[in-house]
XYZ file of C-alpha atoms in Angstrom:
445
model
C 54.670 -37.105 62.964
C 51.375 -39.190 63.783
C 51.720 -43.036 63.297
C 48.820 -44.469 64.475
C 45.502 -43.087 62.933
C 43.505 -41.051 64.983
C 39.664 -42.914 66.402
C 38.109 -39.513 66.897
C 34.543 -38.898 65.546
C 35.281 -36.212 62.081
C 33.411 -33.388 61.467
C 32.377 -35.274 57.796
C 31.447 -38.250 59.276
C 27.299 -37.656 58.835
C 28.301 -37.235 54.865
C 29.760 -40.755 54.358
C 26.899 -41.638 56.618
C 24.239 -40.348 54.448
C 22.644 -37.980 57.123
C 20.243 -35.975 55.040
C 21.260 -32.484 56.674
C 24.262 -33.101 56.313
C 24.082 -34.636 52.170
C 22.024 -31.113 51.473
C 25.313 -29.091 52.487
C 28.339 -31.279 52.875
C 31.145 -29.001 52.444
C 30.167 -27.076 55.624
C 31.297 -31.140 57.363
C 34.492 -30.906 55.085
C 35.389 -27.281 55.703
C 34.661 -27.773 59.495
C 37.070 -30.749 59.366
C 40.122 -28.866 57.446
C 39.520 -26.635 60.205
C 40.510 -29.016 62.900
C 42.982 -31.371 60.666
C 43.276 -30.836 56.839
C 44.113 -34.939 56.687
C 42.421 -37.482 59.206
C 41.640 -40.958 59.360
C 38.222 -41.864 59.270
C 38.014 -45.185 61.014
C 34.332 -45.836 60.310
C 34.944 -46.366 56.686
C 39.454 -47.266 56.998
C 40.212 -44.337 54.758
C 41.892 -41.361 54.875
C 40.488 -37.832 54.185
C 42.099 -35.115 52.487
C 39.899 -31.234 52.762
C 42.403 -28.924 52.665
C 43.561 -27.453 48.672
C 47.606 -27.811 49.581
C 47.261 -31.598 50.160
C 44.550 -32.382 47.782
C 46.858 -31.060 44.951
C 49.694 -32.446 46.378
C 48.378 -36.146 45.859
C 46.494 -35.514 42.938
C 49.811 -34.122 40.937
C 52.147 -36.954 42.612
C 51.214 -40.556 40.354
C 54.756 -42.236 42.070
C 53.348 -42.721 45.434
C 49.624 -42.244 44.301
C 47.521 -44.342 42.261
C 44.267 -43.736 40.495
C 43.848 -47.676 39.619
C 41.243 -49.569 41.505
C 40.883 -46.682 43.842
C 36.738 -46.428 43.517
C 37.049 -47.306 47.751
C 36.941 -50.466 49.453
C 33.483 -50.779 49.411
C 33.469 -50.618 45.373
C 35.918 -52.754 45.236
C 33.796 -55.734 47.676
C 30.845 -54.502 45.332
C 32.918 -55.544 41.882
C 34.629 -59.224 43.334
C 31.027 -59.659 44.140
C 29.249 -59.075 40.886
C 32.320 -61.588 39.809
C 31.124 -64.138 42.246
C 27.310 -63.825 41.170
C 28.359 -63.320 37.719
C 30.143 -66.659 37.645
C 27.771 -68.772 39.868
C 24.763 -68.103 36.763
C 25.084 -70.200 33.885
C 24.356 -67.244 31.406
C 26.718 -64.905 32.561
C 29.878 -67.137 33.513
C 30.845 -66.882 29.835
C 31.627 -62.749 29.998
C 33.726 -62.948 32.525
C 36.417 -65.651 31.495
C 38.035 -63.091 29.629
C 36.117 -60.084 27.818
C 35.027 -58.068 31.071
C 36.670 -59.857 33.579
C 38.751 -57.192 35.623
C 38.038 -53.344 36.953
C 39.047 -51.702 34.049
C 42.183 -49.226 34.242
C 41.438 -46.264 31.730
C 41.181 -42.672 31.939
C 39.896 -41.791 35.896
C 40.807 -44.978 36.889
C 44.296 -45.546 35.564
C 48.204 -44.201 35.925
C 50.638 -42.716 33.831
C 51.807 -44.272 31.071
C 48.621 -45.950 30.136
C 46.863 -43.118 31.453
C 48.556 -41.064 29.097
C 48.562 -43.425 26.409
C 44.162 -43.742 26.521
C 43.667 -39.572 27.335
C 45.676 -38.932 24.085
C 43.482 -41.083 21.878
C 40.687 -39.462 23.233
C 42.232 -35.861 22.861
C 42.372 -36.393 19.272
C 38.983 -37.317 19.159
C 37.575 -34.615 21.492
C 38.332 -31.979 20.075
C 37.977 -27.994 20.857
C 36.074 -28.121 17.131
C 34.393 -31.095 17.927
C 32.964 -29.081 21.541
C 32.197 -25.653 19.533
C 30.207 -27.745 16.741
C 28.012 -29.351 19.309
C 26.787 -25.723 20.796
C 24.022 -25.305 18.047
C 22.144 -28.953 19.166
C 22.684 -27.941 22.704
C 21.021 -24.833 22.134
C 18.330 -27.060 20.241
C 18.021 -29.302 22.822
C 17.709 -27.044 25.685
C 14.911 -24.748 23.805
C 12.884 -27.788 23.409
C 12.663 -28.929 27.063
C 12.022 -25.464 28.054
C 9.540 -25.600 25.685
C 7.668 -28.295 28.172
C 8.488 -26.220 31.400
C 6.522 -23.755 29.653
C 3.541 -25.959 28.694
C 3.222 -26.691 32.303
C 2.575 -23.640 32.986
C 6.037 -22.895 34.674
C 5.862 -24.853 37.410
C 7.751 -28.132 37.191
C 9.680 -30.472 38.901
C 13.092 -29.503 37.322
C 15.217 -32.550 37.687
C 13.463 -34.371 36.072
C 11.758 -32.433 33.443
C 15.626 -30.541 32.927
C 18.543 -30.878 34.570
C 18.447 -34.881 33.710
C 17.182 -34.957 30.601
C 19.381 -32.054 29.264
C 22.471 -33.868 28.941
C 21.702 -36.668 28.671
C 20.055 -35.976 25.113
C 23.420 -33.745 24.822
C 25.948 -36.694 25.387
C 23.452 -39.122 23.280
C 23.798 -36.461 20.694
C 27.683 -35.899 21.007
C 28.153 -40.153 20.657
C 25.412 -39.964 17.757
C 23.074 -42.542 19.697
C 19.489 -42.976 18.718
C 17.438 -40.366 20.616
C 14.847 -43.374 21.765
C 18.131 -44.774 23.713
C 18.197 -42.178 26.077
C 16.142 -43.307 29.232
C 17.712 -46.950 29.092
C 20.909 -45.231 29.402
C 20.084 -42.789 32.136
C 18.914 -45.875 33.851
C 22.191 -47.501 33.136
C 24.200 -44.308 34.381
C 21.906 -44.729 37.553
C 22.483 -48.270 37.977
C 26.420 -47.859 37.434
C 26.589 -44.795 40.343
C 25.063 -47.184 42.653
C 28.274 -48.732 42.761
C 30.229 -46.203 44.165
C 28.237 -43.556 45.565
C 25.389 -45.013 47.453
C 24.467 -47.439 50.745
C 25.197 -51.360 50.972
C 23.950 -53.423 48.454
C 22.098 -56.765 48.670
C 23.048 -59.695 46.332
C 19.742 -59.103 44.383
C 21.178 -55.454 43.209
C 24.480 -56.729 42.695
C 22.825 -59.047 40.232
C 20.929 -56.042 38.900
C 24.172 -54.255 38.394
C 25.959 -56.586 37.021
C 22.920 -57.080 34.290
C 23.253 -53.373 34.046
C 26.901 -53.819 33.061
C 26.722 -56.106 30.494
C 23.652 -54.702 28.891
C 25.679 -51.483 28.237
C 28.938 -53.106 26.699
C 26.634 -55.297 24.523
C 24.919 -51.866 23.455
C 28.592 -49.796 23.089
C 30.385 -52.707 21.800
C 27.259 -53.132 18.453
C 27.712 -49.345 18.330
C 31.628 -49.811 18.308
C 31.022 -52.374 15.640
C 28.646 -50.073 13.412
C 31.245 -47.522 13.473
C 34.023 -49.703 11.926
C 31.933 -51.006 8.758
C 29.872 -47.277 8.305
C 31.947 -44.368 9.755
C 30.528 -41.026 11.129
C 31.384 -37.886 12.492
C 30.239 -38.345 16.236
C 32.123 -39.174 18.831
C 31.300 -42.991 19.372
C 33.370 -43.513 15.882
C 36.124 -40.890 16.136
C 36.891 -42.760 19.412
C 36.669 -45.984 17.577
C 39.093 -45.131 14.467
C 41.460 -43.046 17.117
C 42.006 -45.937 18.659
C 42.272 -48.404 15.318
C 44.953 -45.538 14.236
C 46.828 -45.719 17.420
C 50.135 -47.912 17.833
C 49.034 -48.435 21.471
C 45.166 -48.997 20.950
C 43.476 -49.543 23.435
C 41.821 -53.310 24.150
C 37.912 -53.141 22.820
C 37.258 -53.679 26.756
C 38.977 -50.704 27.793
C 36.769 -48.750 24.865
C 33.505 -49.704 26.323
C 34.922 -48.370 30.090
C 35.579 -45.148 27.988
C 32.261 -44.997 26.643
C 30.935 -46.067 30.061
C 32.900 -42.956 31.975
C 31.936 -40.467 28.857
C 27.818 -41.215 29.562
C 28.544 -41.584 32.962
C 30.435 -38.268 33.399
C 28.323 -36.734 30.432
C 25.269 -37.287 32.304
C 25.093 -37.291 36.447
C 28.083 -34.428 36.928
C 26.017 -32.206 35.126
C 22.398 -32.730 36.041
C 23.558 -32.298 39.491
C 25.299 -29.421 38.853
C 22.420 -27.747 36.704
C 20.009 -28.517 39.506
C 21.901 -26.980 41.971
C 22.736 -23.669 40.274
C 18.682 -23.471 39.530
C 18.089 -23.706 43.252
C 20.333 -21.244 44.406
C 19.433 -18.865 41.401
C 15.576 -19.720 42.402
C 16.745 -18.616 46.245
C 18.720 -15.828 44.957
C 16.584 -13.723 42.814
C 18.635 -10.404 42.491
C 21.835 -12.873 41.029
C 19.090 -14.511 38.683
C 18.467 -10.690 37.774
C 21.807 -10.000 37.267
C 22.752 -12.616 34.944
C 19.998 -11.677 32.891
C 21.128 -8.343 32.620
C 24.545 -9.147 32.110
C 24.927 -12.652 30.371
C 28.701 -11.809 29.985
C 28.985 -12.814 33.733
C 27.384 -16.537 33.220
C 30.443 -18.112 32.897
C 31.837 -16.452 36.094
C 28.743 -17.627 37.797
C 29.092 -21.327 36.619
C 32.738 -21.399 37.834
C 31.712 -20.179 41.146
C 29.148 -22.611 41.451
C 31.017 -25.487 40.230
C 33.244 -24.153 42.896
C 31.225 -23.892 46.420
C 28.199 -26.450 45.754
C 29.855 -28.668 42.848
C 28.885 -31.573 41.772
C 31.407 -33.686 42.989
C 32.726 -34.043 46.288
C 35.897 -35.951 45.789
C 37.374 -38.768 44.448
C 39.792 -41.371 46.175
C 43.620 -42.135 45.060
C 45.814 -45.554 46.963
C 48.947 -45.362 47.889
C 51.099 -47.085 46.152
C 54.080 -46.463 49.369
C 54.478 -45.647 52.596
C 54.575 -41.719 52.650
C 53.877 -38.724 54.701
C 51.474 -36.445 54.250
C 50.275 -33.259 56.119
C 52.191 -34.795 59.003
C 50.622 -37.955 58.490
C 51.946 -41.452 58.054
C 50.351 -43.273 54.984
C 50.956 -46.381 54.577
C 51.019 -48.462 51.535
C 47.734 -49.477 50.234
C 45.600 -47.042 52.373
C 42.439 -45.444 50.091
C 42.469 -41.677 50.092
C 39.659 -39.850 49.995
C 40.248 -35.996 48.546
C 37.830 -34.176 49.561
C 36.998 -31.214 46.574
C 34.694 -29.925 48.752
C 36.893 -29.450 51.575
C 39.537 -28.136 48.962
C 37.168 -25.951 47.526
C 36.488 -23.917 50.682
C 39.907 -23.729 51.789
C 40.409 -19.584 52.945
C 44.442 -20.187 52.158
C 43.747 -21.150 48.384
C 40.372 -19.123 47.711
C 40.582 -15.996 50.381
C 38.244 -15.663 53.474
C 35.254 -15.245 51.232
C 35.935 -19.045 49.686
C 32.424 -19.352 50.992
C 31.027 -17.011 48.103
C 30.372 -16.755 44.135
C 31.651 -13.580 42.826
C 30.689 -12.613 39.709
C 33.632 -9.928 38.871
C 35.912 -13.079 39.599
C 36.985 -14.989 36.437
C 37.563 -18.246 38.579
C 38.034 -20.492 35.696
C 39.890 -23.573 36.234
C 40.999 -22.539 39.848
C 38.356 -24.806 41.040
C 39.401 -28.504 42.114
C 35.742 -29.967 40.828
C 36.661 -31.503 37.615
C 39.908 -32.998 38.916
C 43.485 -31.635 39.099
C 46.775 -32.745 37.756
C 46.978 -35.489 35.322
C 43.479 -36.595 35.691
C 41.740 -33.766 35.220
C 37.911 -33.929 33.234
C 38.398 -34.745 29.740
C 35.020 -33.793 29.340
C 35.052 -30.117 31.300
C 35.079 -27.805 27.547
C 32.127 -30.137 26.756
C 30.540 -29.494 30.529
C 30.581 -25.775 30.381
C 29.421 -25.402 27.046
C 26.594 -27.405 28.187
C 25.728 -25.377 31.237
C 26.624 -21.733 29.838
C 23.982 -23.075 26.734
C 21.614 -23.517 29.028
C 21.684 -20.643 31.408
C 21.654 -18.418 28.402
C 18.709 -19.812 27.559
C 16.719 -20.057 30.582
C 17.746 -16.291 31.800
C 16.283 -15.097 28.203
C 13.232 -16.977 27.975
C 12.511 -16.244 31.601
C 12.176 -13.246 33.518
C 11.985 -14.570 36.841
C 12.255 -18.201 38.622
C 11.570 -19.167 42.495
C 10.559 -21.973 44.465
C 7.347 -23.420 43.631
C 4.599 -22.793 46.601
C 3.044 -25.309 48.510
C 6.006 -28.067 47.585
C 9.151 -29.880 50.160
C 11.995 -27.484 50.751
C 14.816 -27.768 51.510
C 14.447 -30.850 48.849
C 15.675 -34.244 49.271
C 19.738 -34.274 48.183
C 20.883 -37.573 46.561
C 22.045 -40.200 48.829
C 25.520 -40.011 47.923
C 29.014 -38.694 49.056
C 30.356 -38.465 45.571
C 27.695 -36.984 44.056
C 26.398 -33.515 45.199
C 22.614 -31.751 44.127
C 18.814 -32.737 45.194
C 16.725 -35.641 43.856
C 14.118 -33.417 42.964
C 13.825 -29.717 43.337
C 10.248 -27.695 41.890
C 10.447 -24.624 40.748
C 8.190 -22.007 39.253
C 9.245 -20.051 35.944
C 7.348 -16.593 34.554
C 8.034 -16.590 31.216
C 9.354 -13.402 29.623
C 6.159 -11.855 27.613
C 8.750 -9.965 24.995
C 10.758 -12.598 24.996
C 11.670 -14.201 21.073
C 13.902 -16.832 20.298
C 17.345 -15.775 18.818
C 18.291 -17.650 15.907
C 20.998 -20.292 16.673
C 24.357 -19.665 15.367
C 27.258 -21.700 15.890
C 30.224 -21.400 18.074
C 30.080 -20.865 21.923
């Protein structure tokens, strides 16, 4: 059993280090590195990494020696007691953080069993599998009226941000009932939040900006909370609200705005990234493209396998609460552990020695480590795949073929991020379907 961490340079290393190469296809670094050690200390950053599936479910599914609180990585954490620092040093902020906003919030993602438990059942009750099917006929809606505008252009557009951003966001907006005017102040807020965790050292100037950021979107969610109470609705911003009122363990009306902040959050980047990426490979991939419009029956199995080898999220970090061994590997209490999903995701013991591949005879749902595992895993994955089977219905039918758009950057730029996964921008050309004609929306799935 190994003590004393090991110095040697990973395999993953040019991930946390933002190498582009290595940011366009990162779980070739984590695969690589399960290959030589499925845990390993990265020195660089004092963390551990977990790529292979056997461990990463291990800690995932064990909250005594694991814990999900304040586990966003040390950097995060230096990030947050510095926003508290700036925060208190300006006269018009030092009031909202003597007591409302004050502390990294434990809830949902970032909090253990029982509270965990406690928060996830409220919003159960509120997220429901009707309230998911009853929001399929707006996606539809939605997604036929940006597509609309990739037409107009005459199919050629830069897809992030003419789809795969604006897509859910309007579809989360929608779900919480928010104004549809709101929605590019909050994907700059959901921008602004990511920064925290995902991206390169931050100067004091963005730390101010952030912590603006932050209390910008409580003061929105909180009015929002507050409209809710006097003049209830049916969207999710109020079921949350009067789950919580009905609850004998409610929840503290901080903790609600970190749920609303993780539902836009989550609602939002996870998916655009994911969306972008699928359109890239389908745009590289022509005869799959083909084949899903042929056979829409197989979308799903194509979403799973996507969400699978070039998911949106690479991992997510746990601390450990005691000293314990894992993978022949000496943790030691308070250590941040990175699990790598990517790594996971490609492991040939959990997936076969095609875990490289998307097969579309597979039904892989829920195999897949990208929306979590154990106790923690996505509230909001029903909601996620609605979303993205809604839209690839609707792009395969309207058109009949989609590739890279001439003359433009590829490979494109990938975000500069190790938690997030999918390019920054990405153009594509579409040839709309001459025969093609809307099918009325129904509801359901």
């Amino acid at each position: 059993m190994t003590t004393t961490p090991e110095t040697a340079r990973p395999k993953y290393a040019p991930v946390f280090e933002f190498d582009s190469e290595a940011l366009r296809c990162p779980f070739a670094h984590f695969d690589a590195a399960r290959e030589e050690a499925p845990i390993s200390w990265y020195a660089d950053a004092n963390f551990w990494v977990v790529s292979s599936y056997e461990l990463a479910t291990q800690v995932l599914n064990n909250n005594t020696d694991f814990s999900a609180e304040q586990c966003i990585g040390e950097k995060a954490d230096a990030v947050w007691t510095r926003m508290i620092e700036l925060a208190r040093e300006n006269p018009e902020t030092r009031h909202r953080i003597e007591g409302y906003g004050a502390g990294a919030r434990r809830v949902l993602l970032f909090s253990d069993p029982p509270v965990h438990t406690r928060h996830r059942r409220i919003i159960n009750r509120a997220l429901t599998p009707t309230a998911v099917r009853r929001s399929a006929d707006n996606m539809r809606r939605i997604a036929r009226g940006l597509l609309d505008d990739v037409a107009a252009k005459a199919g050629e557009v830069e897809f992030v941000g003419t789809f795969a951003e604006p897509y859910p966001m309007a579809v989360i907006s929608a779900v919480l009932g928010l104004p549809d005017e709101d929605r590019q102040k909050l994907r700059g807020w959901v921008t602004d939040l990511n920064s925290m965790i995902a991206t390169e050292d931050m100067s004091d100037d963005n730390i101010r900006e952030l912590s603006k950021t932050r209390f910008d979107f409580d003061d929105y969610f909180n009015a929002a909370a507050e409209d809710r109470v006097r003049n209830p609705t049916d969207d999710l911003t109020s079921m949350v609200v009067h789950e919580n009122e009905k609850s004998p363990e409610r929840m503290s009306r901080d903790d609600l705005m970190m749920v609303y902040q993780l539902l836009v959050v989550g609602g939002a980047d996870t998916s655009d990234a994911a969306m972008s990426r699928m359109l890239e490979d389908l745009a590289t991939n022509p005869e799959t493209y083909q084949r899903l419009r042929r056979e829409p029956e197989k979308i799903p199995n194509y979403i799973e396998g996507m969400l699978r080898v070039a998911g949106p999220a690479l991992g997510i970090f746990r601390r450990a609460k005691a000293d314990i061994e894992v993978g022949g590997e000496q943790i030691k209490a308070g250590d941040f552990v990175w699990l790598s999903f990517a790594g996971a995701n490609y492991d040939k013991s959990a997936y076969g020695l095609n875990a490289d591949k998307v097969d579309l005879d597979e039904d892989q749902t829920t195999r897949h480590m990208t929306f979590g595992w154990g106790p923690h895993l996505c509230i909001g994955a029903p909601l996620a795949r609605q979303e993205m089977k809604v839209a690839l219905e609707e792009l395969t039918d309207r058109f009949s073929a989609i590739e890279l758009a001439p003359g433009k950057e590829y490979p494109p730029p990938y975000r500069p991020s190790f938690l997030f996964h999918g390019p920054a921008t990405l153009w594509l050309k579409f040839t709309e379907d001459p025969d093609h004609a809307a099918k009325p929306i129904r509801s359901g799935p």
